[in-house]
mmCIF file of C-alpha atoms and ligand atoms in Angstrom:
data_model
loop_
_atom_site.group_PDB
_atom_site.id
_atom_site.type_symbol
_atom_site.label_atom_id
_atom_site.label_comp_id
_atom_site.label_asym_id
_atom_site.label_seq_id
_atom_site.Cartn_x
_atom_site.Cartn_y
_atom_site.Cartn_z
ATOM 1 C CA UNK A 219 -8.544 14.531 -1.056
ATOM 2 C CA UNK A 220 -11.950 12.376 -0.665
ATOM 3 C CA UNK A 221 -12.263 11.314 2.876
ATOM 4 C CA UNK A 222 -14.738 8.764 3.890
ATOM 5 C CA UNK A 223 -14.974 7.998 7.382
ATOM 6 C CA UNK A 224 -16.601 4.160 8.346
ATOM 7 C CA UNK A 225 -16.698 2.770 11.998
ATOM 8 C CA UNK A 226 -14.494 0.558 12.400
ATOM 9 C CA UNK A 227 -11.820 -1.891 10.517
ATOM 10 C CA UNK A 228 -14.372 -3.963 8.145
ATOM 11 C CA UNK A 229 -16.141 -1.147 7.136
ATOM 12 C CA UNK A 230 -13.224 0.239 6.171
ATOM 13 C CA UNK A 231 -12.316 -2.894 4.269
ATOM 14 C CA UNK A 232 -15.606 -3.155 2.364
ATOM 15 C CA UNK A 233 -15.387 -0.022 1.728
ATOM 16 C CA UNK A 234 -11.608 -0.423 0.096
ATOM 17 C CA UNK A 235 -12.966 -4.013 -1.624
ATOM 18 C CA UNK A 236 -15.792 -1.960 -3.231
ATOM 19 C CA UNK A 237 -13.502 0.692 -4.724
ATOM 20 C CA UNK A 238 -11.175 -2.286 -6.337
ATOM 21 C CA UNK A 239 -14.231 -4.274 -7.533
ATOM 22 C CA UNK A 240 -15.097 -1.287 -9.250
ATOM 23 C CA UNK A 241 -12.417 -0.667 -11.223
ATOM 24 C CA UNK A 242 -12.006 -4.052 -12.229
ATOM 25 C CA UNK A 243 -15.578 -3.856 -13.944
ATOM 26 C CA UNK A 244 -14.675 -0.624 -15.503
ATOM 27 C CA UNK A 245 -11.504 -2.395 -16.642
ATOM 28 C CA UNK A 246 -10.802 -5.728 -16.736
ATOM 29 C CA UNK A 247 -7.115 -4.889 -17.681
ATOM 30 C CA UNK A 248 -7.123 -2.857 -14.571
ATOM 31 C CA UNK A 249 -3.295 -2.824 -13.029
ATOM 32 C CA UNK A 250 -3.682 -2.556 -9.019
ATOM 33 C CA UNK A 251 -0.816 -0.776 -7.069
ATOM 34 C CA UNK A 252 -0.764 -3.191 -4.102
ATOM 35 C CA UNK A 253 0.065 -3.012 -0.364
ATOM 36 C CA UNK A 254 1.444 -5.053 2.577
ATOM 37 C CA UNK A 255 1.173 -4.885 6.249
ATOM 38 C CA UNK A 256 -1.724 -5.513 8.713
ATOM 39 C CA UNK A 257 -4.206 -2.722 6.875
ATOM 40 C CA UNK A 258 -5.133 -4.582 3.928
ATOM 41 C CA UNK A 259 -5.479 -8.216 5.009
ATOM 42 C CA UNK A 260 -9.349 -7.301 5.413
ATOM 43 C CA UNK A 261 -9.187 -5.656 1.789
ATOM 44 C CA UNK A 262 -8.138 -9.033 0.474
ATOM 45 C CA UNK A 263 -10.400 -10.752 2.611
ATOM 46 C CA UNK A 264 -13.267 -8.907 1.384
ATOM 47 C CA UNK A 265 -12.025 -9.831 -2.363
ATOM 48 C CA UNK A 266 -11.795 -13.351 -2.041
ATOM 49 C CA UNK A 267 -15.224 -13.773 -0.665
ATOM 50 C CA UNK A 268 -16.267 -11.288 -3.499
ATOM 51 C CA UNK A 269 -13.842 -14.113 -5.838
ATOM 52 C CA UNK A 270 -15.612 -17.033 -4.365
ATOM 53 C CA UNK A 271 -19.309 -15.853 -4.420
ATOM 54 C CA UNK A 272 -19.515 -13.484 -7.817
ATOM 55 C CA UNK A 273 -16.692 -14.941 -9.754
ATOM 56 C CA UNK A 274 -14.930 -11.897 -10.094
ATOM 57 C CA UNK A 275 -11.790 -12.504 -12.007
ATOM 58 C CA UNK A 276 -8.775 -11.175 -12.006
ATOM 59 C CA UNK A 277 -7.167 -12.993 -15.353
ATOM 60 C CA UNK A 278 -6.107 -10.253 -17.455
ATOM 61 C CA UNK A 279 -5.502 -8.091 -14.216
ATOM 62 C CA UNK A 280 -1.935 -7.021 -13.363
ATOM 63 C CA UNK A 281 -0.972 -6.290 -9.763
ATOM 64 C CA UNK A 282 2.164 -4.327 -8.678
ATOM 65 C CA UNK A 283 3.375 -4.463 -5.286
ATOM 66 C CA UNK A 284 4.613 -1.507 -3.089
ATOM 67 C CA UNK A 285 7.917 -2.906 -1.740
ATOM 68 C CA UNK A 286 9.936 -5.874 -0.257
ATOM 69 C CA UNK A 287 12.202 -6.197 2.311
ATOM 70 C CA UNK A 288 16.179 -7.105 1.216
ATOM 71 C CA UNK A 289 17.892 -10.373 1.969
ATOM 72 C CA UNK A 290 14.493 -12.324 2.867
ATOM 73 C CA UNK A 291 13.941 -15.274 0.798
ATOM 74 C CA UNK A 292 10.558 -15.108 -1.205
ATOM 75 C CA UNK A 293 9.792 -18.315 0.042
ATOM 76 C CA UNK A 294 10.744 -17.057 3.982
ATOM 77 C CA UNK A 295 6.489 -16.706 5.541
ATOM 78 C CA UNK A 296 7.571 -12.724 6.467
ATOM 79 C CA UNK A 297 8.472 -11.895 2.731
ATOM 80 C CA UNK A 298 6.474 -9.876 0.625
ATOM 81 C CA UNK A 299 5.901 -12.442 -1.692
ATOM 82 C CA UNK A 300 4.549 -14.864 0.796
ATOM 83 C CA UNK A 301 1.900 -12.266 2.258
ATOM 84 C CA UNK A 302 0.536 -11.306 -0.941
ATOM 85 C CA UNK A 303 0.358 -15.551 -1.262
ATOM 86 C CA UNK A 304 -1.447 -15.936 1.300
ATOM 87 C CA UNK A 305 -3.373 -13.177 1.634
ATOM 88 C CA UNK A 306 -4.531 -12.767 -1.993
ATOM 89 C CA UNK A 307 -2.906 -14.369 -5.013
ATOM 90 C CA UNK A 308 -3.223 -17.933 -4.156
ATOM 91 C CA UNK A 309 -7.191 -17.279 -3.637
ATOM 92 C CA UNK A 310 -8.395 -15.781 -6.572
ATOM 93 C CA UNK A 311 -7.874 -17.043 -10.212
ATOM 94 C CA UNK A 312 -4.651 -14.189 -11.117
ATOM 95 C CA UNK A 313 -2.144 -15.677 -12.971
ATOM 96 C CA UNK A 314 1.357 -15.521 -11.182
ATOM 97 C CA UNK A 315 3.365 -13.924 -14.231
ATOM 98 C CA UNK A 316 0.880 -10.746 -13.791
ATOM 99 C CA UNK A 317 1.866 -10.310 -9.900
ATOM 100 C CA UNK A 318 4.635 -8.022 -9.987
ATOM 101 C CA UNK A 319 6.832 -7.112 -6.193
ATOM 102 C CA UNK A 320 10.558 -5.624 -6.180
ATOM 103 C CA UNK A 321 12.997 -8.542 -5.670
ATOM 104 C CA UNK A 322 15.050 -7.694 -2.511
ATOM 105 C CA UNK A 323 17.164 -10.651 -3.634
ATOM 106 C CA UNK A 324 18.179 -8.847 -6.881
ATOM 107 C CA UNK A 325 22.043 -9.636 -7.536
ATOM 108 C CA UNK A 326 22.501 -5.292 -8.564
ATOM 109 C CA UNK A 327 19.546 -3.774 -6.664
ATOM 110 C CA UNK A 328 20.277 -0.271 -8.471
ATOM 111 C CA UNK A 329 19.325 -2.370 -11.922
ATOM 112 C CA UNK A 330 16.393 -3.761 -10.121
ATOM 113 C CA UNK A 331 15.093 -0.542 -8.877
ATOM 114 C CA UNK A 332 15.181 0.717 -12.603
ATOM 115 C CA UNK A 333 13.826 -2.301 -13.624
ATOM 116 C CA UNK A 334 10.322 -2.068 -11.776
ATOM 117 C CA UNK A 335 9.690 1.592 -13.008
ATOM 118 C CA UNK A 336 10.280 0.694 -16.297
ATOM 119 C CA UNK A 337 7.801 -2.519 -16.134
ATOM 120 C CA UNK A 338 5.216 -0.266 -14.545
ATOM 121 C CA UNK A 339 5.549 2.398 -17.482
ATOM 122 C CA UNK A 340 6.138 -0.402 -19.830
ATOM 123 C CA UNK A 341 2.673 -1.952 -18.810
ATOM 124 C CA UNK A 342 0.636 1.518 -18.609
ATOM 125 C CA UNK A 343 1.357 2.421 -15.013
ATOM 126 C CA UNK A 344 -0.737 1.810 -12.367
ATOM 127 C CA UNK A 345 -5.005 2.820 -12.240
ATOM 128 C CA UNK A 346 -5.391 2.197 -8.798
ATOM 129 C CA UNK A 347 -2.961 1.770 -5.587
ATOM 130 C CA UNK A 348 -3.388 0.824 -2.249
ATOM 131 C CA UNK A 349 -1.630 1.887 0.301
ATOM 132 C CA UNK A 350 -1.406 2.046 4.363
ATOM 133 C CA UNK A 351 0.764 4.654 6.075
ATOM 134 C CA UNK A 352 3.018 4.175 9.093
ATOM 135 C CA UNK A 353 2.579 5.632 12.412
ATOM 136 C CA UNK A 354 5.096 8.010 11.125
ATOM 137 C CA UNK A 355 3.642 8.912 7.978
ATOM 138 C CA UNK A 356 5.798 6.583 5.471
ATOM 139 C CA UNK A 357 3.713 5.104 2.552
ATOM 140 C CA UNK A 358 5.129 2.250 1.051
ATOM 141 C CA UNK A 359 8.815 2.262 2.559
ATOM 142 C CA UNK A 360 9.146 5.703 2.147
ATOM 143 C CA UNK A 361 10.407 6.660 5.790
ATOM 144 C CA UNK A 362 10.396 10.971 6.670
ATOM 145 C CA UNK A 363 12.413 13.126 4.702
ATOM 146 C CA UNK A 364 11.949 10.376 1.417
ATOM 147 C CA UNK A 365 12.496 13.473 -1.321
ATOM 148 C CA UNK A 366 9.252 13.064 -3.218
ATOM 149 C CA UNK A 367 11.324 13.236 -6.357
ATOM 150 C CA UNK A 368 12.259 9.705 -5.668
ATOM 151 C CA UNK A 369 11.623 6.395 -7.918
ATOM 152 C CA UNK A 370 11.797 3.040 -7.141
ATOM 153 C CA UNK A 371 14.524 2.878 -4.402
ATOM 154 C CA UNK A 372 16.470 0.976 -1.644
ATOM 155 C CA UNK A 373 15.601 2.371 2.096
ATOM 156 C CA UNK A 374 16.986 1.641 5.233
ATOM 157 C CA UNK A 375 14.219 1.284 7.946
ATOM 158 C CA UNK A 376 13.214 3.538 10.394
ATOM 159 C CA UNK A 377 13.601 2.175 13.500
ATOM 160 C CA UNK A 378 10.110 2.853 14.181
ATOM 161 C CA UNK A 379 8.879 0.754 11.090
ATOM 162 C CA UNK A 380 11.301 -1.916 12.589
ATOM 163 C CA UNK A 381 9.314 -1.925 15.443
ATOM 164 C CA UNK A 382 5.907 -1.794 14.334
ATOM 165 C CA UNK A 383 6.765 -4.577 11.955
ATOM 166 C CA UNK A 384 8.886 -6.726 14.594
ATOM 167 C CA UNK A 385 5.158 -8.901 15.481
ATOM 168 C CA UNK A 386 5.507 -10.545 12.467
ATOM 169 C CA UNK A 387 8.662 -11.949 13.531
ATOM 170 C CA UNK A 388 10.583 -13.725 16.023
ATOM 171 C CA UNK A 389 12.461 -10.728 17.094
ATOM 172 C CA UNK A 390 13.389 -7.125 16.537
ATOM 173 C CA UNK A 391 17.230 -8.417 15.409
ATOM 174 C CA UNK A 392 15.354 -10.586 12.666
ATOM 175 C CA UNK A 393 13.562 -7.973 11.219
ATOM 176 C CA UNK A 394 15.485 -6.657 8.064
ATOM 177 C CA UNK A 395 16.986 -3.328 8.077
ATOM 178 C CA UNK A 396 16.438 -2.436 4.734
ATOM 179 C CA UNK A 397 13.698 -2.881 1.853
ATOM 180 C CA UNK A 398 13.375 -2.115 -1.727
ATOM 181 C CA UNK A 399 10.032 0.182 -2.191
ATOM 182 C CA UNK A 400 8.558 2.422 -4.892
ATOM 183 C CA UNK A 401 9.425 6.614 -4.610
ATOM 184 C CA UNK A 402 6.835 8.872 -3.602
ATOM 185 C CA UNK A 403 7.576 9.979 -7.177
ATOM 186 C CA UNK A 404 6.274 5.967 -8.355
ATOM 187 C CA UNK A 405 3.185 6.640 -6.531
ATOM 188 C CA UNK A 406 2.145 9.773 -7.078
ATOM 189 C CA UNK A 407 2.202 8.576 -11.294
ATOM 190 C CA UNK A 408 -0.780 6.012 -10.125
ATOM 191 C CA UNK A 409 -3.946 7.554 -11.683
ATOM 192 C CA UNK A 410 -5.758 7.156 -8.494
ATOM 193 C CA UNK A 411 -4.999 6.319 -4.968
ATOM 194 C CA UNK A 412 -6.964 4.710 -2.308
ATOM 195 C CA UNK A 413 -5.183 5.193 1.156
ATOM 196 C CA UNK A 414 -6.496 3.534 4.415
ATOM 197 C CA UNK A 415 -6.414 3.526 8.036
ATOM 198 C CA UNK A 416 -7.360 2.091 10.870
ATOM 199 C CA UNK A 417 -6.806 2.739 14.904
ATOM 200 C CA UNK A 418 -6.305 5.271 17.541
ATOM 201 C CA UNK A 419 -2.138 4.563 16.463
ATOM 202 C CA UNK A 420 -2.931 6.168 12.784
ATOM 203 C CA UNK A 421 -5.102 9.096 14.788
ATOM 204 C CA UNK A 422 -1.462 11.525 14.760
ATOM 205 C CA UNK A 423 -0.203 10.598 11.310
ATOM 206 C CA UNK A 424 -3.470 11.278 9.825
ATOM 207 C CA UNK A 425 -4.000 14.648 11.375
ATOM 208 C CA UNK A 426 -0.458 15.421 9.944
ATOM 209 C CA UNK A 427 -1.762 14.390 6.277
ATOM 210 C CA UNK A 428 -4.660 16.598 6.555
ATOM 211 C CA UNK A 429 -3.787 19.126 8.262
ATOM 212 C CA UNK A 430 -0.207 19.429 8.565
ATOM 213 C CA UNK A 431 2.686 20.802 5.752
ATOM 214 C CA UNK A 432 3.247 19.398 2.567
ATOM 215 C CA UNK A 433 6.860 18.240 3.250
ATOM 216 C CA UNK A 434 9.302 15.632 3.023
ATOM 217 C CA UNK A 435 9.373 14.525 6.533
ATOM 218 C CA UNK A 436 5.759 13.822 6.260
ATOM 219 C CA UNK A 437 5.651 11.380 3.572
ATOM 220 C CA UNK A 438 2.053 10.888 3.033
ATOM 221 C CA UNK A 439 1.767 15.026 2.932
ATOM 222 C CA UNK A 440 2.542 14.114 -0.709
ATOM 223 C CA UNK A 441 -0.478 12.696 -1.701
ATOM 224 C CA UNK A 442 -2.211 15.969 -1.266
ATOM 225 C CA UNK A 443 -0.494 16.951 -4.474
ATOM 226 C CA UNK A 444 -2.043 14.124 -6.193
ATOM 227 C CA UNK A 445 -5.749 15.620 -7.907
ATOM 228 C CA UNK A 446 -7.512 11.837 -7.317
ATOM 229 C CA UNK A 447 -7.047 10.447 -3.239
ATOM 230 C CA UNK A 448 -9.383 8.919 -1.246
ATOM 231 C CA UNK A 449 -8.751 7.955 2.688
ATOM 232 C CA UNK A 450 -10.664 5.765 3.772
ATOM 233 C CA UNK A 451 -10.219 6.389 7.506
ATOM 234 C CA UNK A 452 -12.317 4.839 10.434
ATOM 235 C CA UNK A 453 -13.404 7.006 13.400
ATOM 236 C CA UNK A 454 -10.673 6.206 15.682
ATOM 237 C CA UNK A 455 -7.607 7.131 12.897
ATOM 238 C CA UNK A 456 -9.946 10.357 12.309
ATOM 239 C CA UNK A 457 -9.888 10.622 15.950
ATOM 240 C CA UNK A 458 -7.475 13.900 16.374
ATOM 241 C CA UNK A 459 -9.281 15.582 13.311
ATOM 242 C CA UNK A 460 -13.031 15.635 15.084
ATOM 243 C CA UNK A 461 -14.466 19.278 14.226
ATOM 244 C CA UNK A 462 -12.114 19.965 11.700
ATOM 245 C CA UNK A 463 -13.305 18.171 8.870
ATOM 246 C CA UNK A 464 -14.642 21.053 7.045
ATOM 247 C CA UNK A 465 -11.821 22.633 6.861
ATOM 248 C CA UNK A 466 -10.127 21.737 2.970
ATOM 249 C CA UNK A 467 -7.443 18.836 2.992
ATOM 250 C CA UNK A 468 -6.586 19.696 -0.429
ATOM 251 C CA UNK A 469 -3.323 21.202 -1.188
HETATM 252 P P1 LIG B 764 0.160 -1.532 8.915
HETATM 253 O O1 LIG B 764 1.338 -0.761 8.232
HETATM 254 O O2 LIG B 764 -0.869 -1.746 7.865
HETATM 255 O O3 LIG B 764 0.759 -2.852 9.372
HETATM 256 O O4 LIG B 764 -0.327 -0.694 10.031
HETATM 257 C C1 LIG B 764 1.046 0.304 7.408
HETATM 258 C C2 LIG B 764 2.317 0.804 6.793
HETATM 259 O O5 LIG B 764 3.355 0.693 7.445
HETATM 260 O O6 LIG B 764 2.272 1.304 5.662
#
């Protein structure tokens, strides 16, 4: 795993925007794994400014999205669908057909699950994915002890994610209990993953990532099976691993 430690939050952003822009030059086709949550909101800032100043353009890109909660209308402001609105799509010239998120309003969410796989592998899977990672070490909604066989799936929340997520909401009881998000298996197939984080309340899961087992109730552990990471980390999520860095985080 690369890691590349930045100061602070917008470092770590331009840093993540950079990556991005650079695949999209290399490939203009370029399908981008996406991600939700507070992490990458300076990502997509960082694009759209890119969008609006050097015309970057994302018309033949596709983007796939890492999960969506159940029973939330796409239209409700704390879906999915609405973030990646207003955070991304409805700023840069991408046309809506190529934005691609699980429905968690699917009438057989077993047939929707299988669906998204299928339309990632259909479309020539995914070059590059984002991701964030819980304070517990889920990527996407893949909460501890995820197997890392898994595809495309339907979770119930850790309470913990619950939490973390309830300041988007009203209240805890109005944050869903359950989401639709790719496997570990869904994400590992990405050729290359860019993870980030940010804060002293990453500093424990990223220590665990680096340095701790490879196991299921570490989801992230996973990605040190995949042969192209990198974290982009700032110094207080690298916090815990100070002095250890030249130690191997490889497998
Ligand atoms: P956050 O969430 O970006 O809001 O911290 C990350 C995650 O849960 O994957």
């Amino acid at each position: 795993m690369r890691v590349i430690e930045v100061d602070n939050y917008d470092e770590m952003s331009e840093k993540a925007a950079e990556l991005i822009l650079e695949k999209i030059k290399e490939n203009k086709h370029a399908n981008l794994g996406l991600a939700t949550g507070g992490t990458p909101v300076g990502t997509y800032r960082c694009l759209i400014k890119d969008h609006t100043e050097n015309k970057t353009s994302y018309k033949n890109v596709q983007t796939f999205n890492l999960d969506e909660y159940i029973g939330i209308d796409p239209d409700n402001p704390n879906s999915y669908h609405s973030y990646m609105k207003a955070n991304l799509f409805d700023h840069i010239d991408i046309p809506a057909a190529q934005t691609h998120i699980p429905n968690g309003n699917a009438e057989d969410l077993a047939i929707e699950c299988l669906r998204y796989d299928k339309m990632i592998e259909e479309k020539g899977g995914i070059d590059l994915q984002l991701l964030g990672i819980g304070t517990n070490g889920h990527i996407g909604f893949n909460e501890p002890g995820t197997p890392f066989a898994s595809h495309t799936h339907v979770v119930e929340l850790a309470q913990s994610t619950r939490e973390a997520n309830a300041r988007y909401f009203n209240s805890l009881d109005e944050v869903p209990t359950h989401a639709l998000t790719m496997g570990i298996s869904s994400i590992l197939a990405s050729k290359g993953i860019v993870l980030l984080a940010s804060g002293e309340m990453k500093a424990d899961a990223i220590y665990e990532l680096l340095y701790g087992k490879i196991d299921e109730e570490m989801p992230a552990s996973a990605l040190r099976k995949h042969s192209n990471v990198t974290l982009i980390a700032d110094k207080d999520a690298l916090k815990k691993v100070k002095g250890q860095r030249s130690v191997a985080c490889g497998q």
